Amino acid sequence: MLHIKNITIKVMAATAILFSTLSFASEPLSVNVQGNKVEVFIHLPGNISADLTLQFENAVGLTKESLGLTAELIDVSSLDIIDRLPNGLNISPAAAFPMMITIEPKPNTGFSFSGVATVDLHTHNLEYTAGTPLRLFKAPLNGEFKDITTTMGSGSYRVRGTTGKFSQFIIVADLRAHLVVVQQKLNDLQIALNEFSPQINAAVYSELLQDVNDISQLISAQDYTMASNKLNAFNRRINDNRGINIPDVWRSSRDIRNIAGELMAFSKTLRFSLRLI
């Protein structure tokens, strides 16, 4: 009898551990899809909660199931997260909001969208203050996180970013100097434009390359207002050529790249950082 009792206790303990582990990951409690807009309310253990809004320019096959959206609590001190940040010394996940949101549509869902997707995140777990270092970071699955912030606001803490593709999103405290961030984002834009060059019309690519070179020179000259204006012109040029000379569709099958959306997302977050200098 004692042997059976011990086995029962071990099974109950193992079951308790299993449910305790599962409690740290959860599907969003509420997902509402209306046309090109998705509204999500997420509530995780420990009263960690957020409102997430996704806005697409034009989406096809957008449903709760096709979006592939999940949320989970993370260990903000884990090297699995820290090693994915650009600089672990000056950037750290927000301890009061240890949430990671993953949007990873399955390949066979037929979901697609064109242009940029706007990501709005609002949480009462954080407070907005003037000069806050809080930022919205995004990464491919298990890849490096990068700042995609385009605006911030009060109402506890609200942040917006844009993207031409998905996967994972977290909020971090970024203590890097503004100019360091600007140089990193400019470098990311230059690398992306060079990587996409074979898929962009040659004449249009030449014009975009000149725009980015001009932006780089204006930043070096500390003329941040003109650099921001030039970024606006860069985005207009992409918008005028997207779908014709620049691919602008993301598909869950991942057989094409949303080049227009990704380039515009890089430029929008760079413009945000320029305004902070």
Coordinates of C-alpha atoms in Angstrom, one line a residue:
M1 CA 0.0 0.0 0.0
L2 CA 2.8 2.4 0.8
H3 CA 4.4 1.7 -2.6
I4 CA 1.1 2.5 -4.4
K5 CA 0.7 5.6 -2.3
N6 CA 4.1 6.9 -3.2
I7 CA 3.4 6.3 -6.9
T8 CA 0.1 8.3 -6.5
I9 CA 1.9 11.2 -4.8
K10 CA 4.5 11.3 -7.6
V11 CA 1.9 11.2 -10.3
M12 CA 0.0 14.1 -8.6
A13 CA 3.2 16.1 -8.2
A14 CA 4.2 15.6 -11.8
T15 CA 0.7 16.6 -12.9
A16 CA 0.9 19.8 -10.7
I17 CA 4.2 20.7 -12.3
L18 CA 2.9 20.2 -15.8
F19 CA -0.1 22.4 -15.2
S20 CA 2.1 25.0 -13.4
T21 CA 4.3 25.1 -16.5
L22 CA 1.4 25.3 -18.9
S23 CA 0.0 28.3 -16.9
F24 CA 2.9 30.4 -18.1
A25 CA 1.8 30.3 -21.7
S26 CA -1.6 31.3 -23.0
E27 CA -3.6 32.0 -26.1
P28 CA -5.1 35.5 -26.2
L29 CA -8.4 35.5 -24.4
S30 CA -10.1 37.6 -27.1
V31 CA -9.4 38.0 -30.8
N32 CA -11.7 40.1 -33.0
V33 CA -11.1 40.3 -36.7
Q34 CA -12.9 42.9 -38.7
G35 CA -11.8 43.4 -42.3
N36 CA -8.1 44.5 -42.3
K37 CA -8.1 45.1 -38.5
V38 CA -7.4 42.7 -35.6
E39 CA -8.0 43.6 -32.0
V40 CA -6.6 41.2 -29.3
F41 CA -6.9 41.3 -25.5
I42 CA -4.1 39.2 -23.8
H43 CA -4.1 38.3 -20.1
L44 CA -1.3 36.2 -18.7
P45 CA -0.6 34.9 -15.2
G46 CA 0.6 37.6 -12.7
N47 CA -1.9 40.2 -14.2
I48 CA 0.4 40.8 -17.2
S49 CA -2.0 42.0 -19.8
A50 CA -2.1 44.0 -23.0
D51 CA -4.3 45.2 -25.8
L52 CA -2.9 44.5 -29.3
T53 CA -4.2 46.0 -32.5
L54 CA -2.9 45.0 -35.9
Q55 CA -3.9 47.1 -38.9
F56 CA -3.2 46.0 -42.5
E57 CA -3.5 48.0 -45.6
N58 CA -5.0 45.1 -47.5
A59 CA -5.2 41.6 -46.1
V60 CA -6.4 38.3 -47.7
G61 CA -7.5 35.3 -45.8
L62 CA -7.2 37.1 -42.4
T63 CA -8.8 35.0 -39.6
K64 CA -8.0 34.3 -36.0
E65 CA -6.7 30.9 -37.0
S66 CA -4.6 32.1 -40.0
L67 CA -2.9 34.7 -38.0
G68 CA -1.1 32.2 -35.7
L69 CA -0.9 34.6 -32.7
T70 CA 0.2 33.4 -29.3
A71 CA 1.6 35.1 -26.2
E72 CA 3.7 33.9 -23.3
L73 CA 5.6 35.0 -20.2
I74 CA 9.4 35.2 -20.6
D75 CA 12.3 35.2 -18.1
V76 CA 13.7 38.6 -18.7
S77 CA 17.1 37.5 -17.3
S78 CA 17.4 34.5 -19.5
L79 CA 20.3 34.4 -21.9
D80 CA 17.9 32.9 -24.5
I81 CA 16.4 36.4 -24.6
I82 CA 19.4 38.6 -23.7
D83 CA 21.6 37.0 -26.4
R84 CA 19.0 38.0 -29.0
L85 CA 19.3 41.7 -28.2
P86 CA 21.6 44.1 -30.1
N87 CA 23.5 45.1 -26.9
G88 CA 22.8 43.2 -23.7
L89 CA 24.5 45.9 -21.6
N90 CA 22.3 48.8 -22.6
I91 CA 19.1 47.0 -23.6
S92 CA 17.0 44.8 -21.4
P93 CA 13.4 43.4 -21.6
A94 CA 10.9 45.4 -19.5
A95 CA 10.8 43.5 -16.2
A96 CA 7.3 44.8 -15.4
F97 CA 6.0 43.5 -18.7
P98 CA 7.7 40.1 -19.4
M99 CA 5.5 39.2 -22.3
M100 CA 6.5 38.0 -25.8
I101 CA 3.9 38.0 -28.6
T102 CA 4.5 35.7 -31.5
I103 CA 2.7 36.0 -34.8
E104 CA 3.7 33.1 -37.1
P105 CA 1.0 32.2 -39.6
K106 CA 1.1 28.6 -40.8
P107 CA 2.2 28.2 -44.4
N108 CA -1.0 26.6 -45.7
T109 CA -3.5 29.2 -44.4
G110 CA -3.5 31.3 -47.6
F111 CA -3.0 34.5 -45.5
S112 CA -1.3 37.5 -47.2
F113 CA -1.1 41.2 -46.9
S114 CA 0.5 44.1 -48.9
G115 CA 2.5 47.1 -47.7
V116 CA 3.2 47.7 -44.1
A117 CA 1.3 46.2 -41.1
T118 CA 0.9 48.5 -38.1
V119 CA 1.3 47.0 -34.6
D120 CA -0.2 48.9 -31.7
L121 CA 0.5 47.6 -28.2
H122 CA -1.0 49.1 -25.0
T123 CA -0.4 47.8 -21.4
H124 CA -1.2 49.0 -17.9
N125 CA 1.8 47.2 -16.6
L126 CA 4.1 50.0 -17.7
E127 CA 3.9 53.8 -17.3
Y128 CA 4.7 56.3 -20.0
T129 CA 7.0 59.2 -18.9
A130 CA 8.8 61.9 -20.9
G131 CA 12.0 60.5 -22.2
T132 CA 11.1 56.9 -21.4
P133 CA 13.6 54.4 -22.9
L134 CA 10.8 51.8 -23.5
R135 CA 10.7 50.6 -27.1
L136 CA 8.9 48.0 -29.2
F137 CA 11.4 45.4 -30.6
K138 CA 10.7 42.7 -33.2
A139 CA 12.6 39.5 -34.3
P140 CA 12.2 36.6 -36.6
L141 CA 11.7 33.3 -34.7
N142 CA 14.7 32.8 -32.5
G143 CA 16.5 35.7 -34.3
E144 CA 17.9 39.1 -33.3
F145 CA 15.5 41.7 -31.9
K146 CA 15.5 45.1 -33.5
D147 CA 13.7 48.4 -32.6
I148 CA 10.6 49.0 -34.8
T149 CA 9.1 51.9 -32.8
T150 CA 7.4 54.6 -34.7
T151 CA 5.4 56.4 -32.0
M152 CA 4.8 56.2 -28.2
G153 CA 2.1 57.7 -26.0
S154 CA 0.5 57.8 -22.6
G155 CA -2.5 55.9 -21.4
S156 CA -0.3 53.8 -19.2
Y157 CA 2.1 52.9 -22.1
R158 CA 1.3 52.8 -25.7
V159 CA 3.7 52.0 -28.5
R160 CA 3.4 51.6 -32.3
G161 CA 5.6 50.0 -34.8
T162 CA 5.4 48.9 -38.5
T163 CA 6.6 45.8 -40.2
G164 CA 6.6 44.1 -43.6
K165 CA 6.7 40.6 -42.1
F166 CA 6.3 38.9 -38.7
S167 CA 7.3 37.0 -35.9
Q168 CA 8.0 38.0 -32.3
F169 CA 7.5 41.2 -30.3
I170 CA 8.7 42.4 -26.9
I171 CA 9.0 45.7 -25.1
V172 CA 12.5 46.6 -23.8
A173 CA 14.3 49.5 -22.1
D174 CA 16.8 50.8 -24.5
L175 CA 19.5 53.0 -22.8
R176 CA 21.7 53.5 -25.9
A177 CA 22.4 57.1 -27.0
H178 CA 20.0 58.3 -29.6
L179 CA 22.7 58.8 -32.2
V180 CA 23.9 55.3 -31.7
V181 CA 20.4 54.0 -32.4
V182 CA 20.1 56.2 -35.5
Q183 CA 23.4 54.9 -36.9
Q184 CA 22.3 51.3 -36.3
K185 CA 18.9 51.9 -38.0
L186 CA 20.6 53.6 -40.9
N187 CA 22.9 50.7 -41.3
D188 CA 20.0 48.3 -41.2
L189 CA 18.2 50.3 -44.0
Q190 CA 21.4 50.3 -46.1
I191 CA 21.9 46.5 -45.7
A192 CA 18.2 45.8 -46.5
L193 CA 18.3 48.0 -49.6
N194 CA 21.4 46.3 -50.9
E195 CA 20.0 42.8 -50.1
F196 CA 16.8 43.6 -52.0
S197 CA 18.5 45.2 -55.0
P198 CA 18.1 42.2 -57.4
Q199 CA 14.4 42.3 -57.0
I200 CA 13.9 46.1 -57.5
N201 CA 13.7 47.8 -60.9
A202 CA 17.2 49.0 -61.7
A203 CA 16.3 52.6 -62.3
V204 CA 14.2 52.8 -59.1
Y205 CA 16.9 51.1 -57.1
S206 CA 19.4 53.7 -58.3
E207 CA 17.1 56.5 -57.1
L208 CA 16.4 54.8 -53.7
L209 CA 20.2 54.3 -53.2
Q210 CA 20.8 58.0 -53.9
D211 CA 18.1 58.8 -51.3
V212 CA 19.8 56.7 -48.7
N213 CA 23.2 58.2 -49.5
D214 CA 21.7 61.6 -49.1
I215 CA 20.1 60.6 -45.8
S216 CA 23.5 59.3 -44.5
Q217 CA 25.2 62.6 -45.5
L218 CA 22.6 64.7 -43.8
I219 CA 22.9 62.7 -40.6
S220 CA 26.7 63.0 -40.7
A221 CA 26.2 66.8 -41.1
Q222 CA 23.8 66.7 -38.1
D223 CA 20.9 68.1 -40.2
Y224 CA 18.4 65.7 -38.7
T225 CA 15.3 67.7 -39.9
M226 CA 16.4 67.5 -43.6
A227 CA 17.3 63.8 -43.1
S228 CA 13.8 63.2 -41.8
N229 CA 12.3 65.0 -44.8
K230 CA 14.4 62.9 -47.1
L231 CA 13.1 59.8 -45.4
N232 CA 9.6 61.0 -46.2
A233 CA 10.6 61.3 -49.9
F234 CA 12.2 57.9 -49.8
N235 CA 8.9 56.4 -48.6
R236 CA 6.9 58.3 -51.2
R237 CA 9.2 56.8 -53.9
I238 CA 8.6 53.3 -52.6
N239 CA 4.9 53.9 -52.4
D240 CA 4.8 55.2 -56.0
N241 CA 6.6 52.1 -57.3
R242 CA 5.3 49.3 -55.0
G243 CA 3.6 46.4 -56.7
I244 CA 5.1 47.4 -60.1
N245 CA 8.8 48.0 -59.6
I246 CA 9.0 46.8 -56.0
P247 CA 7.4 43.7 -54.6
D248 CA 5.0 44.6 -51.8
V249 CA 3.2 41.4 -50.8
W250 CA 3.9 39.0 -47.8
R251 CA 2.4 35.5 -48.0
S252 CA 2.2 32.8 -45.4
S253 CA 3.7 30.5 -47.9
R254 CA 6.8 32.7 -47.6
D255 CA 7.7 32.3 -51.3
I256 CA 8.1 36.1 -51.9
R257 CA 9.4 39.0 -49.9
N258 CA 7.4 42.1 -49.0
I259 CA 10.3 44.4 -50.0
A260 CA 8.3 47.6 -50.1
G261 CA 6.8 46.9 -46.6
E262 CA 10.2 46.0 -45.1
L263 CA 12.0 49.1 -46.5
M264 CA 9.2 51.4 -45.4
A265 CA 9.2 49.9 -41.9
F266 CA 13.0 50.4 -41.6
S267 CA 12.7 54.1 -42.7
K268 CA 9.7 54.8 -40.4
T269 CA 11.5 53.7 -37.3
L270 CA 14.7 55.6 -38.3
R271 CA 12.6 58.7 -38.7
F272 CA 11.2 58.2 -35.2
S273 CA 14.7 58.0 -33.7
L274 CA 15.8 61.1 -35.7
R275 CA 13.1 63.1 -34.0
L276 CA 14.5 62.1 -30.5
I277 CA 17.9 63.7 -31.1

